[in-house]
Coordinates of C-alpha atoms in Angstrom, one line a residue:
X1 CA -3.5 62.5 -76.9
X2 CA -4.1 62.6 -73.2
X3 CA -6.9 60.8 -72.6
X4 CA -7.3 57.5 -70.6
X5 CA -7.3 55.5 -73.7
X6 CA -3.8 56.9 -75.1
X7 CA -2.3 56.9 -71.6
X8 CA -3.0 52.7 -71.3
X9 CA -2.3 52.1 -75.2
X10 CA 1.5 52.8 -76.6
X11 CA -0.4 52.2 -80.1
X12 CA -3.1 54.8 -79.8
X13 CA 0.4 57.5 -79.4
X14 CA 1.6 56.1 -81.7
X15 CA -1.2 56.0 -84.4
X16 CA -2.0 60.3 -82.7
X17 CA 1.7 60.9 -83.1
X18 CA 2.0 59.5 -86.3
X19 CA -0.9 61.4 -87.6
X20 CA 1.0 65.0 -86.7
X21 CA 3.9 63.4 -89.5
X22 CA 0.9 63.0 -91.6
X23 CA -0.6 66.4 -91.4
X24 CA 3.0 68.7 -91.1
X25 CA 3.7 67.0 -94.5
X26 CA 0.8 67.4 -95.8
X27 CA 0.0 71.3 -95.0
X28 CA 3.8 72.4 -96.4
X29 CA 2.4 71.1 -100.0
X30 CA 0.4 73.1 -102.8
X31 CA -3.4 72.7 -103.1
X32 CA -2.7 70.1 -106.2
X33 CA -0.4 68.2 -104.4
X34 CA -2.7 68.4 -101.9
X35 CA -5.7 66.4 -103.4
X36 CA -3.1 63.9 -104.9
X37 CA -3.2 62.4 -102.4
X38 CA -6.7 62.4 -101.6
X39 CA -7.8 58.5 -102.0
X40 CA -4.3 57.4 -100.8
X41 CA -4.1 58.1 -97.1
X42 CA -7.2 55.9 -96.5
X43 CA -6.9 54.3 -93.2
X44 CA -7.0 50.8 -94.5
X45 CA -3.2 51.6 -95.8
X46 CA -1.3 52.3 -92.6
X47 CA 1.4 51.1 -91.7
X48 CA 0.7 50.4 -87.9
X49 CA 3.7 49.6 -85.2
X50 CA 4.4 46.0 -84.0
X51 CA 2.9 44.3 -87.2
X52 CA -0.9 45.4 -85.9
X53 CA -3.5 45.1 -89.0
X54 CA -5.6 47.2 -90.4
X55 CA -8.0 47.9 -87.6
X56 CA -9.7 50.9 -86.1
X57 CA -9.1 51.7 -82.7
X58 CA -12.3 50.9 -80.5
X59 CA -13.5 54.1 -79.7
X60 CA -13.0 55.7 -83.3
X61 CA -16.5 56.4 -85.3
X62 CA -16.8 54.7 -88.9
X63 CA -14.3 55.6 -91.0
X64 CA -16.7 57.8 -94.0
X65 CA -16.3 55.8 -97.2
X66 CA -15.3 58.3 -99.0
X67 CA -14.0 61.9 -98.2
X68 CA -14.5 64.9 -100.3
X69 CA -10.9 67.5 -101.3
X70 CA -12.7 69.6 -100.0
X71 CA -13.7 68.5 -96.8
X72 CA -10.3 67.4 -96.5
X73 CA -8.5 70.4 -96.9
X74 CA -10.8 72.3 -94.6
X75 CA -9.9 70.0 -92.0
X76 CA -6.7 70.2 -92.7
X77 CA -6.2 73.6 -92.2
X78 CA -8.4 74.2 -89.4
X79 CA -5.2 71.5 -88.2
X80 CA -2.7 73.9 -89.2
X81 CA -4.2 77.0 -87.5
X82 CA -4.3 74.5 -84.3
X83 CA -0.1 74.2 -84.8
X84 CA 0.5 78.3 -85.5
X85 CA -1.9 78.4 -82.3
X86 CA -0.6 80.9 -79.1
X87 CA 1.8 80.1 -77.5
X88 CA 3.7 78.9 -80.5
X89 CA 2.8 76.1 -81.4
X90 CA 1.9 74.2 -78.0
X91 CA 0.3 71.2 -79.6
X92 CA 3.1 70.6 -81.6
X93 CA 5.5 70.7 -77.8
X94 CA 3.1 68.6 -76.7
X95 CA 3.5 65.8 -79.2
X96 CA 7.1 66.3 -79.5
X97 CA 7.0 65.7 -75.6
X98 CA 6.4 62.4 -76.9
X99 CA 10.5 61.9 -76.8
X100 CA 10.3 61.0 -73.4
X101 CA 7.9 58.4 -73.4
X102 CA 8.3 54.8 -71.9
X103 CA 7.5 53.2 -75.8
X104 CA 10.4 52.7 -78.0
X105 CA 7.5 53.2 -80.3
X106 CA 6.1 56.2 -79.2
X107 CA 9.6 57.8 -78.9
X108 CA 10.3 56.6 -82.4
X109 CA 7.7 58.5 -84.1
X110 CA 8.2 61.2 -82.1
X111 CA 11.6 61.6 -83.3
X112 CA 9.9 61.2 -86.9
X113 CA 7.7 63.8 -86.2
X114 CA 10.5 66.1 -85.2
X115 CA 12.6 65.3 -88.0
X116 CA 9.5 66.0 -90.2
X117 CA 8.8 69.3 -88.9
X118 CA 12.2 70.7 -88.7
X119 CA 12.4 69.6 -93.1
X120 CA 9.1 70.5 -93.5
X121 CA 8.0 73.6 -91.1
X122 CA 11.1 74.6 -89.5
X123 CA 9.3 78.3 -88.7
X124 CA 6.5 75.9 -85.9
X125 CA 9.6 73.7 -84.5
X126 CA 11.9 76.3 -84.1
X127 CA 10.5 78.5 -81.2
X128 CA 10.5 74.7 -79.6
X129 CA 13.4 73.4 -79.1
X130 CA 14.8 74.8 -76.0
X131 CA 11.4 75.3 -74.3
X132 CA 10.9 73.1 -71.3
X133 CA 8.3 70.0 -72.5
X134 CA 7.1 70.6 -69.1
X135 CA 6.2 73.9 -67.5
X136 CA 5.0 73.3 -65.0
X137 CA 8.0 70.8 -63.9
X138 CA 11.0 72.1 -62.6
X139 CA 15.0 71.0 -64.6
X140 CA 12.1 69.5 -67.2
X141 CA 14.0 68.3 -70.2
X142 CA 13.8 70.6 -73.3
X143 CA 13.5 68.6 -76.6
X144 CA 16.7 69.1 -77.6
X145 CA 17.8 67.5 -74.8
X146 CA 15.6 64.0 -75.1
X147 CA 17.0 64.6 -78.6
X148 CA 20.2 63.9 -77.5
X149 CA 18.9 61.3 -74.5
X150 CA 18.0 59.4 -77.8
X151 CA 21.4 59.5 -80.0
X152 CA 23.1 57.0 -76.8
X153 CA 23.7 53.4 -76.3
X154 CA 21.0 51.7 -74.2
X155 CA 22.0 48.3 -72.3
X156 CA 18.1 47.7 -72.2
X157 CA 17.8 47.4 -75.7
X158 CA 20.6 45.1 -76.5
X159 CA 19.3 41.7 -76.4
X160 CA 21.2 37.8 -76.6
X161 CA 20.2 35.6 -80.0
X162 CA 20.9 32.1 -80.2
X163 CA 21.0 30.9 -83.9
X164 CA 22.4 27.4 -83.7
X165 CA 25.6 26.5 -81.8
X166 CA 26.6 30.9 -82.5
X167 CA 25.2 33.6 -80.8
X168 CA 25.2 37.1 -81.8
X169 CA 24.0 39.8 -79.9
X170 CA 21.0 42.6 -81.3
X171 CA 20.4 46.2 -80.6
X172 CA 16.6 47.1 -80.9
X173 CA 17.7 50.5 -80.2
X174 CA 19.6 50.9 -82.9
X175 CA 17.0 52.2 -85.5
X176 CA 16.1 54.9 -82.9
X177 CA 19.7 56.5 -82.4
X178 CA 19.1 56.5 -86.5
X179 CA 16.5 58.0 -86.6
X180 CA 17.7 60.2 -83.4
X181 CA 21.9 61.0 -86.1
X182 CA 19.3 61.8 -89.1
X183 CA 16.9 64.3 -87.0
X184 CA 20.6 66.0 -85.8
X185 CA 21.6 66.2 -89.0
X186 CA 18.5 67.9 -90.1
X187 CA 19.0 70.2 -87.6
X188 CA 21.9 71.0 -88.4
X189 CA 20.9 71.9 -92.1
X190 CA 18.1 74.4 -91.2
X191 CA 18.3 75.3 -87.0
X192 CA 21.6 76.0 -86.5
X193 CA 20.9 79.0 -84.5
X194 CA 19.0 77.3 -82.0
X195 CA 21.6 75.0 -81.1
X196 CA 24.5 75.3 -78.8
X197 CA 27.5 73.7 -81.1
X198 CA 29.5 72.4 -77.9
X199 CA 26.9 70.4 -76.7
X200 CA 25.7 69.1 -80.0
X201 CA 28.8 68.0 -80.4
X202 CA 28.6 65.8 -77.7
X203 CA 26.6 62.9 -79.0
X204 CA 28.6 63.0 -82.3
X205 CA 31.8 62.6 -80.2
X206 CA 30.1 59.1 -78.8
X207 CA 28.0 58.8 -82.6
X208 CA 32.2 58.2 -83.2
X209 CA 32.3 54.7 -80.8
X210 CA 29.1 53.6 -82.3
X211 CA 27.5 51.2 -85.3
X212 CA 28.9 51.1 -88.7
X213 CA 25.6 54.2 -90.2
X214 CA 26.0 56.2 -87.5
X215 CA 30.3 56.9 -87.8
X216 CA 29.3 57.6 -91.0
X217 CA 26.4 60.3 -89.9
X218 CA 29.0 61.4 -87.1
X219 CA 31.5 61.7 -89.5
X220 CA 29.2 64.2 -92.5
X221 CA 27.8 66.0 -89.3
X222 CA 31.2 66.9 -87.7
X223 CA 32.1 68.1 -91.7
X224 CA 30.1 70.6 -91.2
X225 CA 30.4 71.6 -89.1
X226 CA 34.2 72.2 -89.2
X227 CA 33.2 74.8 -91.8
X228 CA 30.7 76.0 -89.8
X229 CA 32.1 76.6 -86.3
X230 CA 35.8 75.4 -86.6
X231 CA 36.6 77.1 -83.4
X232 CA 34.2 74.7 -81.5
X233 CA 35.8 71.4 -83.4
X234 CA 39.3 72.5 -82.0
X235 CA 38.1 73.2 -78.6
X236 CA 37.0 69.3 -78.7
X237 CA 40.1 68.2 -80.9
X238 CA 41.1 65.7 -77.2
X239 CA 37.4 63.8 -77.5
X240 CA 37.3 63.4 -81.1
X241 CA 40.8 62.0 -81.4
X242 CA 40.8 59.3 -79.1
X243 CA 37.6 57.4 -80.9
X244 CA 39.2 58.4 -85.0
X245 CA 42.8 57.0 -83.7
X246 CA 40.7 53.7 -82.8
X247 CA 39.7 53.4 -86.0
X248 CA 42.3 54.3 -87.7
X249 CA 44.4 51.7 -86.0
X250 CA 41.9 48.7 -86.4
X251 CA 42.8 45.3 -87.6
X252 CA 40.6 42.8 -90.0
X253 CA 39.8 39.6 -88.1
X254 CA 41.0 36.9 -90.0
X255 CA 37.6 35.2 -89.7
X256 CA 36.0 38.8 -90.8
X257 CA 34.3 37.6 -94.7
X258 CA 34.6 40.6 -97.4
X259 CA 31.5 42.5 -96.3
X260 CA 33.2 43.1 -92.6
X261 CA 36.1 44.2 -94.5
X262 CA 34.7 46.7 -97.3
X263 CA 32.9 48.2 -93.8
X264 CA 36.4 48.7 -92.3
X265 CA 37.8 50.1 -94.9
X266 CA 35.2 52.8 -95.3
X267 CA 35.1 53.2 -92.2
X268 CA 39.4 53.8 -92.2
X269 CA 38.7 56.4 -95.6
X270 CA 35.8 58.7 -93.7
X271 CA 38.2 59.2 -90.6
X272 CA 41.1 60.2 -92.8
X273 CA 38.8 62.9 -95.0
X274 CA 37.2 64.2 -92.3
X275 CA 41.3 64.7 -90.0
X276 CA 42.0 66.2 -93.6
X277 CA 39.0 68.6 -93.1
X278 CA 40.5 69.3 -89.6
X279 CA 43.7 70.5 -90.8
X280 CA 42.0 74.0 -92.9
X281 CA 41.3 75.3 -89.0
X282 CA 43.7 78.1 -88.6
X283 CA 46.0 77.2 -85.8
X284 CA 45.4 73.3 -85.6
X285 CA 48.7 71.7 -86.1
X286 CA 49.3 73.2 -82.4
X287 CA 46.5 70.3 -81.2
X288 CA 48.6 67.6 -79.8
X289 CA 46.1 65.2 -79.7
X290 CA 45.6 66.6 -83.9
X291 CA 49.2 65.6 -84.6
X292 CA 49.3 62.2 -83.1
X293 CA 46.1 61.5 -85.4
X294 CA 48.6 62.9 -88.6
X295 CA 51.5 60.5 -87.1
X296 CA 49.1 57.9 -87.1
X297 CA 48.2 58.3 -90.4
X298 CA 51.5 58.6 -91.3
X299 CA 53.1 55.7 -89.6
X300 CA 51.3 53.6 -91.6
X301 CA 51.8 53.5 -95.9
X302 CA 48.3 52.6 -97.3
X303 CA 46.8 54.9 -94.0
X304 CA 49.8 58.0 -95.8
X305 CA 48.8 57.2 -99.2
X306 CA 44.2 57.9 -98.8
X307 CA 45.7 60.6 -96.8
X308 CA 48.0 62.2 -99.0
X309 CA 45.7 61.8 -102.3
X310 CA 43.0 63.4 -100.1
X311 CA 45.1 66.6 -99.7
X312 CA 46.6 66.8 -103.4
X313 CA 42.4 66.9 -104.7
X314 CA 41.6 69.5 -101.9
X315 CA 38.9 70.3 -99.3
X316 CA 36.0 68.9 -101.1
X317 CA 37.4 66.0 -102.6
X318 CA 37.3 64.7 -98.7
X319 CA 33.4 65.0 -97.9
X320 CA 32.1 62.1 -96.6
X321 CA 28.1 60.8 -97.9
X322 CA 25.1 60.5 -95.5
X323 CA 25.1 56.2 -95.0
X324 CA 22.0 54.6 -97.3
X325 CA 18.9 55.3 -94.0
X326 CA 18.9 58.9 -94.4
X327 CA 14.5 58.8 -95.3
X328 CA 13.0 61.5 -97.7
X329 CA 9.4 61.4 -97.8
X330 CA 8.3 62.1 -101.0
X331 CA 4.1 63.3 -101.5
X332 CA 3.3 60.6 -103.7
X333 CA 4.0 57.7 -101.2
X334 CA 2.9 59.4 -97.9
X335 CA 2.1 56.7 -95.7
X336 CA 1.7 56.6 -91.4
X337 CA 4.9 54.9 -90.5
X338 CA 6.1 54.4 -87.4

């Protein structure tokens, strides 16, 4: 990863980082499941970034025609031992440090590795979350800081595209932000004790102003936090209230199609569900920002009807579901996806 070839080639870095994701998944499987992967993970089956074909890198040695199960298992065992080396998982930190890579595809691959590690091998990644990625550099960011940075909208990744007489904007950073928020969701489930919840909430507050999918995932995480750290939610209520109120007050445009109308209605419903969940926080009714949200709902008959239904059905009915991009990798379909 630190070779001259990797330094000069985003494709090489992306491929190496993605290989770690595969290793983390496979070493978490039992011997039988590992054996089932033999023959499914050939180089020619990799999904290369940027439309690259399945061509071995120039510096690669020839790939053997067959790989025995024993050899495959031996390699995985040796690599797993390296990942568990002392200091704890330092080699893994080297790959996670690619969250700071200048190339967007490499950063996306690093986010995928982090999410995979947190999901499949949390014991490896937990000691690394708050460790500076470069101890030799003062004020070096931690893995968590780099993750939070990837949730921000980057204007330089937004471009204007012409389609006939019309123009619209495409956000090349949207998918990267989705990866980052998905990773935050996994961290919340497996590494809560390693998180500073007040800092964790900051990207979620900004996520309430982002794309629909990111808003929905932010709602879902905020619901979780309201149950496990309610006082943290109460402390951030002023910041949370503004984007929530914007959603509640949003009105459809005349030229909107049915799909856009449904998205707006879904966002309003989820915002109301979240506000209803906040109602269970102690003394939340004394918070001015929360009270203002409730008044906004009660002033609109359609919003009030949803709110009263949620309250009548109890807190379990006011859950926000994940958007459909949640990625779960199954052992039978493991590929190098970057």
